[in-house]
Amino acid sequence: MGTANRWIYVVLAFVVISWGLNIVMVKFLTETSPPFLVAAVRMPLAGLALLPFAIRKYGWYKPSPKQWLLLGLIGLTSIFIHQLFLASGVATTTATNASLILGLNPLTTALLAAIFVGEKMNLRLLFGILAGFSGVVIVVLSSAADASIEVSGWGDLIMVLSMLGYVVGGLLIKTIAATNIPTLVTTAYSTLIGGVLLNIGAFVKYGPTAYQEVHFSGMGWAVMLLSAWVASSLGTLGWNHGIKLLGANKTAMFINGMPFASMIGAVLFLGERIQWIHMLAFVLTTVGIVIGTYSPRRGLCTQTKPVSSSKELGT
């Protein structure tokens, strides 16, 4: 294994930690400003940070009409819907719950791909999906301090919608990838499109004085820039580089560490408490993902595609 391949494991570990902590950062930001505006400010910053890299490598790439349509749909689902529900969800549930629900992304993608795209469903994948979903059902139905089972409110359900928006976008990304558009261009352009949609929505909701509702302190702006530039922009670049060196399937296994990073961050920075039921949900979800995406003979399954993993969880 070359030096570059050895270092990429360190890079991917950093990416997953930053994505896990990003859930914590978004929750922190929504404590002082409306979730809609947090998303509307954060995503254009991320897109503008990615755009110079795309221009430097590919110039002003000109997508075809079909590619523009797909980029628009990706921006609508993976960015606008996903990020809007993400910000709204973490504002009304815990960062721990949010990260566990988002961790279902690989299994949900595999399930929807089997239903709508015709990808093969086997017993290993089915068992993995059942285990993973059972973990999330537990966390959605449990929020009491004594870990008794009860409906925890809309926050967890909103996070499910956020995860589904990203998964649908991932399936669209699989379609646009077949047109040979560069991954970096897809990520930068769709992020900017989603950012524009979020800002249009913010103006419709709050009027021309929308940004007067943004009340970030100096620390808040520092967290915003860390979230947009480090977690979303640099994280995406590092993830895509890992895909280039290791392959999409092997890289995708690193996402299993994201809920754990979010849990630790929520305890350290938000004062959240982790109950035994969260750990049970974490174990079930992780086991489900490992079983559903790992094959002893073929290495790793082919369910997760490059940009599908890179964009959300850029969460």
Short mmCIF file of C-alpha atoms in Angstrom, two decimals:
data_model
loop_
_atom_site.label_atom_id
_atom_site.label_comp_id
_atom_site.label_asym_id
_atom_site.label_seq_id
_atom_site.Cartn_x
_atom_site.Cartn_y
_atom_site.Cartn_z
CA MET A 1 0.00 0.00 0.00
CA GLY A 2 1.42 3.36 -1.03
CA THR A 3 1.86 6.36 1.25
CA ALA A 4 -1.11 8.12 -0.36
CA ASN A 5 -3.37 5.15 0.35
CA ARG A 6 -2.22 5.03 3.97
CA TRP A 7 -2.91 8.71 4.50
CA ILE A 8 -6.35 8.50 2.95
CA TYR A 9 -7.56 6.47 5.96
CA VAL A 10 -6.60 9.40 8.19
CA VAL A 11 -8.36 11.81 5.82
CA LEU A 12 -11.53 9.70 5.79
CA ALA A 13 -11.51 9.44 9.58
CA PHE A 14 -11.33 13.24 9.74
CA VAL A 15 -14.17 13.55 7.23
CA VAL A 16 -16.49 11.25 9.16
CA ILE A 17 -15.70 12.99 12.46
CA SER A 18 -16.40 16.39 10.87
CA TRP A 19 -19.69 15.14 9.44
CA GLY A 20 -20.72 13.71 12.80
CA LEU A 21 -19.86 16.97 14.55
CA ASN A 22 -21.67 18.87 11.81
CA ILE A 23 -24.98 17.62 13.22
CA VAL A 24 -23.96 19.15 16.54
CA MET A 25 -22.92 22.41 14.86
CA VAL A 26 -26.21 22.75 12.98
CA LYS A 27 -28.16 22.16 16.19
CA PHE A 28 -26.06 24.82 17.93
CA LEU A 29 -26.81 27.32 15.14
CA THR A 30 -30.56 26.65 15.21
CA GLU A 31 -30.66 27.62 18.89
CA THR A 32 -30.18 31.29 17.95
CA SER A 33 -31.57 31.56 14.40
CA PRO A 34 -34.48 29.99 12.47
CA PRO A 35 -33.60 26.61 10.92
CA PHE A 36 -34.63 27.79 7.44
CA LEU A 37 -32.16 30.67 7.55
CA VAL A 38 -29.38 28.50 8.97
CA ALA A 39 -29.69 26.25 5.91
CA ALA A 40 -30.04 29.25 3.56
CA VAL A 41 -26.78 30.77 4.80
CA ARG A 42 -24.78 27.58 5.21
CA MET A 43 -25.25 25.88 1.84
CA PRO A 44 -24.30 28.79 -0.46
CA LEU A 45 -21.13 29.19 1.61
CA ALA A 46 -20.37 25.50 1.03
CA GLY A 47 -21.11 25.73 -2.70
CA LEU A 48 -19.00 28.85 -3.17
CA ALA A 49 -16.09 27.12 -1.44
CA LEU A 50 -16.35 24.13 -3.81
CA LEU A 51 -16.79 26.14 -7.01
CA PRO A 52 -13.14 27.36 -7.32
CA PHE A 53 -11.91 23.76 -7.10
CA ALA A 54 -14.31 22.71 -9.85
CA ILE A 55 -13.32 25.65 -12.09
CA ARG A 56 -9.61 25.07 -11.53
CA LYS A 57 -9.87 21.42 -12.53
CA TYR A 58 -12.55 21.51 -15.25
CA GLY A 59 -12.96 25.16 -16.21
CA TRP A 60 -16.49 26.55 -16.54
CA TYR A 61 -18.08 23.19 -17.19
CA LYS A 62 -21.19 23.48 -19.37
CA PRO A 63 -23.74 20.75 -18.58
CA SER A 64 -26.14 19.52 -21.25
CA PRO A 65 -29.89 20.32 -20.89
CA LYS A 66 -30.46 16.84 -19.44
CA GLN A 67 -27.63 17.32 -16.96
CA TRP A 68 -29.02 20.72 -15.92
CA LEU A 69 -32.40 19.09 -15.27
CA LEU A 70 -30.81 16.40 -13.13
CA LEU A 71 -28.64 18.94 -11.32
CA GLY A 72 -31.78 20.94 -10.53
CA LEU A 73 -33.55 17.87 -9.16
CA ILE A 74 -30.48 16.92 -7.11
CA GLY A 75 -30.29 20.44 -5.72
CA LEU A 76 -34.00 20.26 -4.85
CA THR A 77 -33.82 16.90 -3.07
CA SER A 78 -30.28 16.43 -1.72
CA ILE A 79 -29.78 20.06 -0.76
CA PHE A 80 -33.05 22.01 -0.42
CA ILE A 81 -35.28 19.31 1.09
CA HIS A 82 -32.51 17.47 2.92
CA GLN A 83 -30.91 20.54 4.48
CA LEU A 84 -34.20 22.25 5.31
CA PHE A 85 -35.50 19.21 7.17
CA LEU A 86 -32.07 18.63 8.70
CA ALA A 87 -31.98 22.10 10.24
CA SER A 88 -35.63 21.85 11.31
CA GLY A 89 -35.20 18.35 12.68
CA VAL A 90 -32.13 18.98 14.82
CA ALA A 91 -33.86 22.06 16.23
CA THR A 92 -36.58 19.84 17.70
CA THR A 93 -34.77 16.58 18.50
CA THR A 94 -31.38 15.66 19.91
CA ALA A 95 -28.21 15.55 17.84
CA THR A 96 -27.82 11.93 18.94
CA ASN A 97 -31.21 10.93 17.52
CA ALA A 98 -30.58 12.91 14.34
CA SER A 99 -27.25 11.20 13.66
CA LEU A 100 -28.70 7.73 14.23
CA ILE A 101 -31.52 8.40 11.78
CA LEU A 102 -29.16 9.82 9.16
CA GLY A 103 -27.00 6.74 9.61
CA LEU A 104 -29.73 4.73 7.88
CA ASN A 105 -28.83 6.37 4.57
CA PRO A 106 -26.90 3.44 3.02
CA LEU A 107 -29.60 0.90 3.86
CA THR A 108 -32.44 3.14 2.68
CA THR A 109 -30.60 3.79 -0.56
CA ALA A 110 -30.19 0.05 -1.09
CA LEU A 111 -33.87 -0.59 -0.37
CA LEU A 112 -35.17 2.11 -2.71
CA ALA A 113 -32.67 1.10 -5.40
CA ALA A 114 -34.02 -2.45 -5.21
CA ILE A 115 -37.61 -1.20 -5.50
CA PHE A 116 -37.27 1.51 -8.14
CA VAL A 117 -33.97 0.88 -9.95
CA GLY A 118 -34.09 -2.91 -10.06
CA GLU A 119 -30.92 -3.59 -8.07
CA LYS A 120 -30.76 -7.09 -6.62
CA MET A 121 -32.12 -7.73 -3.14
CA ASN A 122 -30.61 -10.69 -1.26
CA LEU A 123 -31.12 -12.15 2.21
CA ARG A 124 -27.97 -10.51 3.58
CA LEU A 125 -29.14 -7.07 2.47
CA LEU A 126 -32.69 -7.72 3.69
CA PHE A 127 -31.42 -8.74 7.15
CA GLY A 128 -29.19 -5.67 7.26
CA ILE A 129 -32.10 -3.40 6.37
CA LEU A 130 -34.32 -4.97 9.04
CA ALA A 131 -31.62 -4.62 11.71
CA GLY A 132 -30.85 -1.04 10.75
CA PHE A 133 -34.48 0.05 10.62
CA SER A 134 -35.21 -1.61 13.94
CA GLY A 135 -32.48 0.52 15.52
CA VAL A 136 -33.97 3.70 14.14
CA VAL A 137 -37.52 2.69 15.13
CA ILE A 138 -36.24 2.32 18.68
CA VAL A 139 -34.68 5.78 18.72
CA VAL A 140 -37.72 7.40 17.07
CA LEU A 141 -40.08 5.91 19.65
CA SER A 142 -37.93 6.57 22.69
CA SER A 143 -37.00 9.89 24.24
CA ALA A 144 -37.83 9.60 27.92
CA ALA A 145 -35.00 9.86 30.41
CA ASP A 146 -35.74 6.37 31.72
CA ALA A 147 -35.62 5.01 28.15
CA SER A 148 -39.27 4.01 28.17
CA ILE A 149 -40.93 3.74 24.78
CA GLU A 150 -43.08 6.69 23.71
CA VAL A 151 -43.56 8.87 20.68
CA SER A 152 -40.82 11.50 20.84
CA GLY A 153 -42.49 14.10 18.65
CA TRP A 154 -42.05 15.50 15.17
CA GLY A 155 -38.31 16.12 15.35
CA ASP A 156 -37.33 12.51 14.67
CA LEU A 157 -39.94 12.18 11.91
CA ILE A 158 -38.60 15.34 10.27
CA MET A 159 -35.12 13.78 10.36
CA VAL A 160 -36.53 10.73 8.56
CA LEU A 161 -37.83 13.07 5.83
CA SER A 162 -34.40 14.72 5.69
CA MET A 163 -32.75 11.35 5.22
CA LEU A 164 -35.26 10.35 2.53
CA GLY A 165 -34.68 13.59 0.64
CA TYR A 166 -30.98 12.85 0.53
CA VAL A 167 -31.54 9.23 -0.55
CA VAL A 168 -33.78 10.29 -3.46
CA GLY A 169 -31.09 12.75 -4.47
CA GLY A 170 -28.56 9.94 -4.31
CA LEU A 171 -30.58 7.90 -6.79
CA LEU A 172 -30.68 10.92 -9.11
CA ILE A 173 -26.91 11.26 -8.72
CA LYS A 174 -26.54 7.67 -9.88
CA THR A 175 -28.42 8.70 -13.01
CA ILE A 176 -26.33 11.80 -13.73
CA ALA A 177 -23.11 9.88 -13.08
CA ALA A 178 -23.88 7.82 -16.18
CA THR A 179 -23.57 10.99 -18.28
CA ASN A 180 -19.88 11.29 -17.32
CA ILE A 181 -20.19 14.69 -15.66
CA PRO A 182 -17.35 15.09 -13.11
CA THR A 183 -18.30 14.35 -9.51
CA LEU A 184 -16.84 17.61 -8.26
CA VAL A 185 -18.88 19.59 -10.79
CA THR A 186 -22.06 17.76 -9.79
CA THR A 187 -21.40 18.49 -6.12
CA ALA A 188 -20.53 22.16 -6.58
CA TYR A 189 -23.32 23.01 -9.02
CA SER A 190 -26.09 21.13 -7.20
CA THR A 191 -25.02 22.62 -3.86
CA LEU A 192 -25.26 26.11 -5.31
CA ILE A 193 -28.63 25.35 -6.91
CA GLY A 194 -29.96 24.04 -3.60
CA GLY A 195 -28.53 27.10 -1.83
CA VAL A 196 -30.35 29.42 -4.24
CA LEU A 197 -33.62 27.53 -3.66
CA LEU A 198 -33.16 27.80 0.10
CA ASN A 199 -32.65 31.56 -0.17
CA ILE A 200 -35.70 31.97 -2.40
CA GLY A 201 -37.71 30.05 0.18
CA ALA A 202 -36.30 32.21 2.98
CA PHE A 203 -37.38 35.40 1.22
CA VAL A 204 -40.84 33.97 0.57
CA LYS A 205 -41.20 32.98 4.22
CA TYR A 206 -39.62 35.98 5.93
CA GLY A 207 -39.81 38.72 3.30
CA PRO A 208 -37.04 41.09 2.19
CA THR A 209 -35.85 41.51 5.77
CA ALA A 210 -35.19 37.76 6.11
CA TYR A 211 -31.57 38.07 7.17
CA GLN A 212 -32.47 40.35 10.05
CA GLU A 213 -33.65 37.14 11.71
CA VAL A 214 -30.08 35.79 11.69
CA HIS A 215 -28.57 36.37 15.13
CA PHE A 216 -25.21 34.66 15.19
CA SER A 217 -22.60 35.69 17.72
CA GLY A 218 -18.92 35.69 16.85
CA MET A 219 -18.80 32.08 18.00
CA GLY A 220 -21.89 31.35 15.92
CA TRP A 221 -20.26 32.65 12.73
CA ALA A 222 -17.13 30.63 13.50
CA VAL A 223 -19.29 27.51 13.85
CA MET A 224 -21.13 28.39 10.63
CA LEU A 225 -17.88 28.65 8.67
CA LEU A 226 -16.57 25.42 10.18
CA SER A 227 -19.80 23.69 9.21
CA ALA A 228 -19.90 25.08 5.67
CA TRP A 229 -16.23 25.12 4.72
CA VAL A 230 -14.71 22.27 6.73
CA ALA A 231 -17.52 19.73 7.12
CA SER A 232 -19.41 20.30 3.87
CA SER A 233 -16.74 21.56 1.44
CA LEU A 234 -13.43 20.04 2.55
CA GLY A 235 -15.25 16.97 3.82
CA THR A 236 -16.77 16.36 0.40
CA LEU A 237 -13.41 16.81 -1.33
CA GLY A 238 -11.71 14.41 1.06
CA TRP A 239 -14.50 11.86 0.66
CA ASN A 240 -14.33 11.98 -3.13
CA HIS A 241 -10.54 11.59 -2.98
CA GLY A 242 -11.03 8.50 -0.85
CA ILE A 243 -13.42 7.11 -3.44
CA LYS A 244 -10.78 7.70 -6.11
CA LEU A 245 -8.08 5.82 -4.17
CA LEU A 246 -10.05 3.11 -2.36
CA GLY A 247 -13.27 2.79 -4.34
CA ALA A 248 -16.79 3.86 -3.44
CA ASN A 249 -17.78 0.72 -1.54
CA LYS A 250 -14.77 0.53 0.77
CA THR A 251 -14.97 4.25 1.43
CA ALA A 252 -18.66 4.01 2.29
CA MET A 253 -17.91 1.77 5.26
CA PHE A 254 -16.38 4.76 7.08
CA ILE A 255 -19.82 6.36 7.37
CA ASN A 256 -20.59 3.88 10.15
CA GLY A 257 -18.53 6.06 12.49
CA MET A 258 -20.64 9.20 11.98
CA PRO A 259 -23.34 8.49 14.62
CA PHE A 260 -20.66 7.77 17.21
CA ALA A 261 -18.91 11.09 16.47
CA SER A 262 -22.24 12.89 16.80
CA MET A 263 -22.97 11.21 20.11
CA ILE A 264 -19.63 12.24 21.59
CA GLY A 265 -19.99 15.78 20.22
CA ALA A 266 -23.52 16.09 21.63
CA VAL A 267 -22.29 15.07 25.08
CA LEU A 268 -19.24 17.38 25.02
CA PHE A 269 -20.74 20.50 23.44
CA LEU A 270 -24.51 20.32 23.94
CA GLY A 271 -24.74 18.57 27.29
CA GLU A 272 -26.92 15.77 25.91
CA ARG A 273 -27.12 12.49 27.79
CA ILE A 274 -26.74 9.16 26.03
CA GLN A 275 -29.08 6.46 27.34
CA TRP A 276 -28.71 2.72 26.95
CA ILE A 277 -31.44 2.77 24.32
CA HIS A 278 -29.31 5.06 22.14
CA MET A 279 -26.41 2.62 22.38
CA LEU A 280 -28.74 -0.27 21.46
CA ALA A 281 -30.00 1.68 18.45
CA PHE A 282 -26.42 2.53 17.48
CA VAL A 283 -25.37 -1.13 17.64
CA LEU A 284 -28.38 -2.32 15.64
CA THR A 285 -27.93 0.35 12.98
CA THR A 286 -24.19 -0.30 12.67
CA VAL A 287 -24.65 -4.07 12.51
CA GLY A 288 -27.32 -3.61 9.87
CA ILE A 289 -25.09 -1.43 7.70
CA VAL A 290 -22.10 -3.76 8.04
CA ILE A 291 -24.15 -6.86 7.22
CA GLY A 292 -26.06 -5.17 4.44
CA THR A 293 -23.01 -3.71 2.68
CA TYR A 294 -20.32 -6.34 3.24
CA SER A 295 -19.71 -9.52 1.29
CA PRO A 296 -16.86 -11.91 2.23
CA ARG A 297 -16.19 -12.99 -1.34
CA ARG A 298 -16.60 -9.72 -3.18
CA GLY A 299 -15.23 -7.35 -0.56
CA LEU A 300 -17.85 -4.68 -0.24
CA CYS A 301 -21.22 -4.40 -1.74
CA THR A 302 -22.06 -2.14 -4.60
CA GLN A 303 -24.94 -0.33 -3.00
CA THR A 304 -23.34 3.02 -2.22
CA LYS A 305 -22.29 5.26 -5.04
CA PRO A 306 -19.63 7.97 -4.91
CA VAL A 307 -21.53 11.19 -4.71
CA SER A 308 -24.49 9.68 -2.91
CA SER A 309 -22.34 9.17 0.15
CA SER A 310 -20.37 12.35 -0.24
CA LYS A 311 -23.26 14.79 -0.43
CA GLU A 312 -25.29 14.12 2.81
CA LEU A 313 -23.62 13.36 4.81
CA GLY A 314 -21.95 16.50 4.05
CA THR A 315 -24.53 17.24 5.89
#
